[in-house]
Short mmCIF file of C-alpha atoms in Angstrom, two decimals:
data_model
loop_
_atom_site.label_atom_id
_atom_site.label_comp_id
_atom_site.label_asym_id
_atom_site.label_seq_id
_atom_site.Cartn_x
_atom_site.Cartn_y
_atom_site.Cartn_z
CA MET M 8 0.00 -0.03 0.00
CA ARG M 9 2.78 2.36 0.90
CA ASN M 10 4.49 1.76 -2.50
CA GLN M 11 1.18 2.43 -4.28
CA LEU M 12 0.79 5.72 -2.41
CA ARG M 13 4.29 6.78 -3.37
CA SER M 14 3.64 5.80 -6.99
CA SER M 15 0.43 7.86 -7.00
CA GLN M 16 2.23 10.79 -5.44
CA LYS M 17 5.02 10.57 -8.02
CA SER M 18 2.50 10.42 -10.87
CA ALA M 19 0.69 13.49 -9.50
CA GLN M 20 4.01 15.30 -9.06
CA ASN M 21 5.14 14.41 -12.60
CA ALA M 22 1.84 15.62 -13.97
CA CYS M 23 2.22 18.86 -12.08
CA MET M 24 5.84 19.14 -13.21
CA SER M 25 4.96 18.54 -16.87
CA LYS M 26 2.21 21.17 -16.63
CA ARG M 27 4.64 23.61 -15.01
CA ASN M 28 7.25 23.00 -17.69
CA ILE M 29 4.83 22.92 -20.61
CA PHE M 30 4.13 26.65 -20.14
CA SER M 31 7.70 27.76 -20.71
CA ASP M 32 8.30 25.09 -23.38
CA VAL M 33 5.35 26.26 -25.45
CA ALA M 34 6.40 29.88 -24.98
CA ALA M 35 9.91 29.01 -26.11
CA ILE M 36 8.45 27.47 -29.31
CA LEU M 37 6.23 30.46 -29.96
CA HIS M 38 8.99 33.02 -29.22
CA PRO M 39 12.43 31.60 -30.15
CA ILE M 40 15.41 33.62 -29.09
CA PRO M 41 17.08 34.91 -32.28
CA GLN M 42 20.64 33.82 -32.96
CA PRO M 43 23.11 36.53 -34.09
CA GLU M 44 24.90 36.49 -37.33
CA PRO M 45 28.72 36.28 -36.87
CA GLY M 46 30.04 39.62 -35.71
CA GLU M 47 26.57 40.97 -34.69
CA GLU M 48 26.47 39.58 -31.15
CA GLU M 49 26.73 43.07 -29.66
CA HIS M 50 24.75 44.97 -32.36
CA ASP M 51 21.97 47.08 -30.81
CA GLY M 52 19.38 45.72 -33.27
CA PHE M 53 20.17 42.12 -32.35
CA LEU M 54 20.25 42.84 -28.65
CA GLU M 55 16.83 44.56 -28.84
CA MET M 56 15.36 41.63 -30.78
CA ARG M 57 16.79 39.13 -28.26
CA ASP M 58 15.41 41.15 -25.31
CA GLN M 59 12.02 41.55 -27.03
CA ALA M 60 11.80 37.73 -27.62
CA GLY M 61 12.68 37.15 -23.97
CA ARG M 62 9.97 39.54 -22.80
CA GLU M 63 7.41 37.94 -25.07
CA ARG M 64 8.42 34.51 -23.90
CA MET M 65 7.96 35.46 -20.21
CA GLU M 66 4.61 37.09 -20.97
CA THR M 67 3.34 34.13 -22.90
CA THR M 68 4.51 31.74 -20.12
CA GLU M 69 2.47 33.68 -17.64
CA GLN M 70 -0.56 33.94 -19.96
CA LEU M 71 -0.53 30.18 -20.51
CA ARG M 72 -0.14 29.55 -16.79
CA LEU M 73 -3.10 31.75 -16.02
CA LEU M 74 -5.24 30.10 -18.68
CA TRP M 75 -4.50 26.76 -17.08
CA GLU M 76 -5.04 27.90 -13.51
CA GLU M 77 -8.15 30.04 -14.06
CA ALA M 78 -9.88 28.33 -17.01
CA GLN M 79 -8.26 24.87 -17.11
CA ARG M 80 -7.29 25.46 -20.73
CA ASP M 81 -4.44 23.26 -21.85
CA PRO M 82 -1.45 25.37 -22.90
CA LEU M 83 -0.49 23.27 -25.89
CA ILE M 84 -4.02 23.06 -27.28
CA SER M 85 -4.49 26.77 -26.70
CA ALA M 86 -1.26 27.50 -28.62
CA LEU M 87 -2.34 25.23 -31.44
CA ASN M 88 -5.70 26.95 -31.63
CA GLY M 89 -3.92 30.29 -31.81
CA ALA M 90 -1.56 29.12 -34.51
CA ARG M 91 -4.46 27.74 -36.53
CA ARG M 92 -6.28 31.09 -36.27
CA ALA M 93 -3.07 32.88 -37.38
CA LYS M 94 -2.74 30.52 -40.31
CA GLU M 95 -6.32 31.11 -41.37
CA GLN M 96 -5.77 34.90 -41.10
CA ALA M 97 -2.59 34.63 -43.21
CA GLU M 98 -4.43 32.57 -45.83
CA GLN M 99 -7.19 35.21 -45.95
CA GLU M 100 -4.52 37.97 -46.36
CA ILE M 101 -2.92 36.07 -49.19
CA ARG M 102 -6.26 35.65 -50.99
CA GLU M 103 -6.99 39.33 -50.63
CA LEU M 104 -3.48 40.33 -51.79
CA LEU M 105 -3.82 38.06 -54.81
CA ALA M 106 -7.26 39.57 -55.54
CA TYR M 107 -5.71 43.04 -55.29
CA GLY M 108 -2.83 42.15 -57.61
CA ARG M 109 -5.15 40.64 -60.22
CA GLU M 110 -8.30 42.73 -59.96
CA PHE M 111 -7.29 46.27 -58.81
CA VAL M 112 -3.86 47.18 -60.16
CA GLN M 113 -4.01 49.39 -63.22
CA PRO M 114 -3.41 49.48 -66.09
CA ARG M 115 -2.65 45.79 -66.12
CA PRO M 116 -2.78 43.23 -63.34
CA TYR M 117 0.29 41.48 -61.96
CA THR M 118 1.13 38.29 -63.90
CA LEU M 119 -0.08 35.00 -62.51
CA GLY M 120 3.56 33.79 -62.57
CA ASP M 121 4.86 36.64 -60.45
CA LEU M 122 2.01 36.31 -57.93
CA ALA M 123 2.42 32.51 -57.87
CA ALA M 124 6.12 32.80 -57.15
CA ALA M 125 5.59 35.35 -54.36
CA ALA M 126 2.75 33.35 -52.75
CA GLY M 127 4.45 29.95 -53.10
CA MET M 128 1.63 28.68 -55.28
CA SER M 129 1.16 27.37 -58.76
CA ILE M 130 -0.21 29.62 -61.51
CA SER M 131 -3.45 27.67 -61.54
CA GLY M 132 -3.58 27.92 -57.72
CA VAL M 133 -3.39 31.69 -57.96
CA ARG M 134 -6.10 31.73 -60.63
CA THR M 135 -8.53 29.94 -58.34
CA ALA M 136 -7.26 31.15 -54.94
CA TYR M 137 -9.61 34.08 -54.43
CA GLN M 138 -13.36 34.55 -54.93
CA HIS M 139 -15.76 37.41 -55.29
CA ARG M 140 -16.02 37.88 -51.51
CA ASP M 141 -12.28 38.38 -51.39
CA VAL M 142 -12.49 41.02 -54.13
CA ASP M 143 -15.33 42.70 -52.23
CA ALA M 144 -13.22 42.65 -49.04
CA VAL M 145 -10.40 44.44 -50.93
CA ALA M 146 -12.81 46.99 -52.37
CA ASP M 147 -14.16 47.65 -48.85
CA ALA M 148 -10.69 47.95 -47.37
CA THR M 149 -9.21 50.17 -50.02
CA GLY M 150 -12.20 52.01 -51.45
CA ALA M 151 -10.92 51.08 -54.95
CA LYS M 152 -13.09 49.55 -57.67
CA PRO M 153 -12.08 46.28 -59.34
CA ARG M 154 -11.43 45.95 -62.98
CA GLU M 155 -14.58 45.55 -65.05
CA TRP M 156 -13.76 42.33 -66.95
CA ARG M 157 -14.37 39.97 -63.97
CA ALA M 158 -16.90 37.20 -64.50
CA PRO M 159 -20.13 37.86 -62.61
CA ASP M 160 -20.65 36.24 -59.26
CA PRO M 161 -22.54 32.93 -59.94
CA ALA M 162 -26.12 33.41 -58.78
CA PRO M 163 -27.06 31.16 -55.94
CA GLU M 164 -29.58 28.45 -56.75
CA PRO M 165 -33.07 29.31 -55.52
CA GLN M 166 -33.87 27.32 -52.37
CA GLY M 167 -35.89 24.26 -52.86
CA GLU M 168 -35.13 23.96 -56.58
CA VAL M 169 -32.77 21.37 -57.98
CA PRO M 170 -30.83 22.33 -61.10
CA ALA M 171 -31.65 20.27 -64.23
#
């Protein structure tokens, strides 16, 4: 019985230890400390970047710890959710930038090849990456009007009717 109690205590302690360390580990992944280029170890710009990353790491560690203590939110799952939201936001920005480059730049749009290379996509991927709602978002954000040659937005099918 005594060995079982010690084993349970060790398991509980290890669980607590892994939770305590997971906060700083996740923060270290989210905010890596930059490494200097040779000869730039004492450069003010590098030192500021290093200090900023250290501050962000400490702040994130504390935020993750508070989320765990106050809301029982797992720090790794929370970080993954945040990374997914950032990825979705970046994908939306890419779609809008592609729409801008193809639909708003005058007198001629950027080439599909140039946009594909910059976005890390294929030419056909750029051609189909954005939709009318992305063009509308760019128009709303910039106040600019898109070029006139765009194909019209496909009309939604009336509800209840099946296309022939």
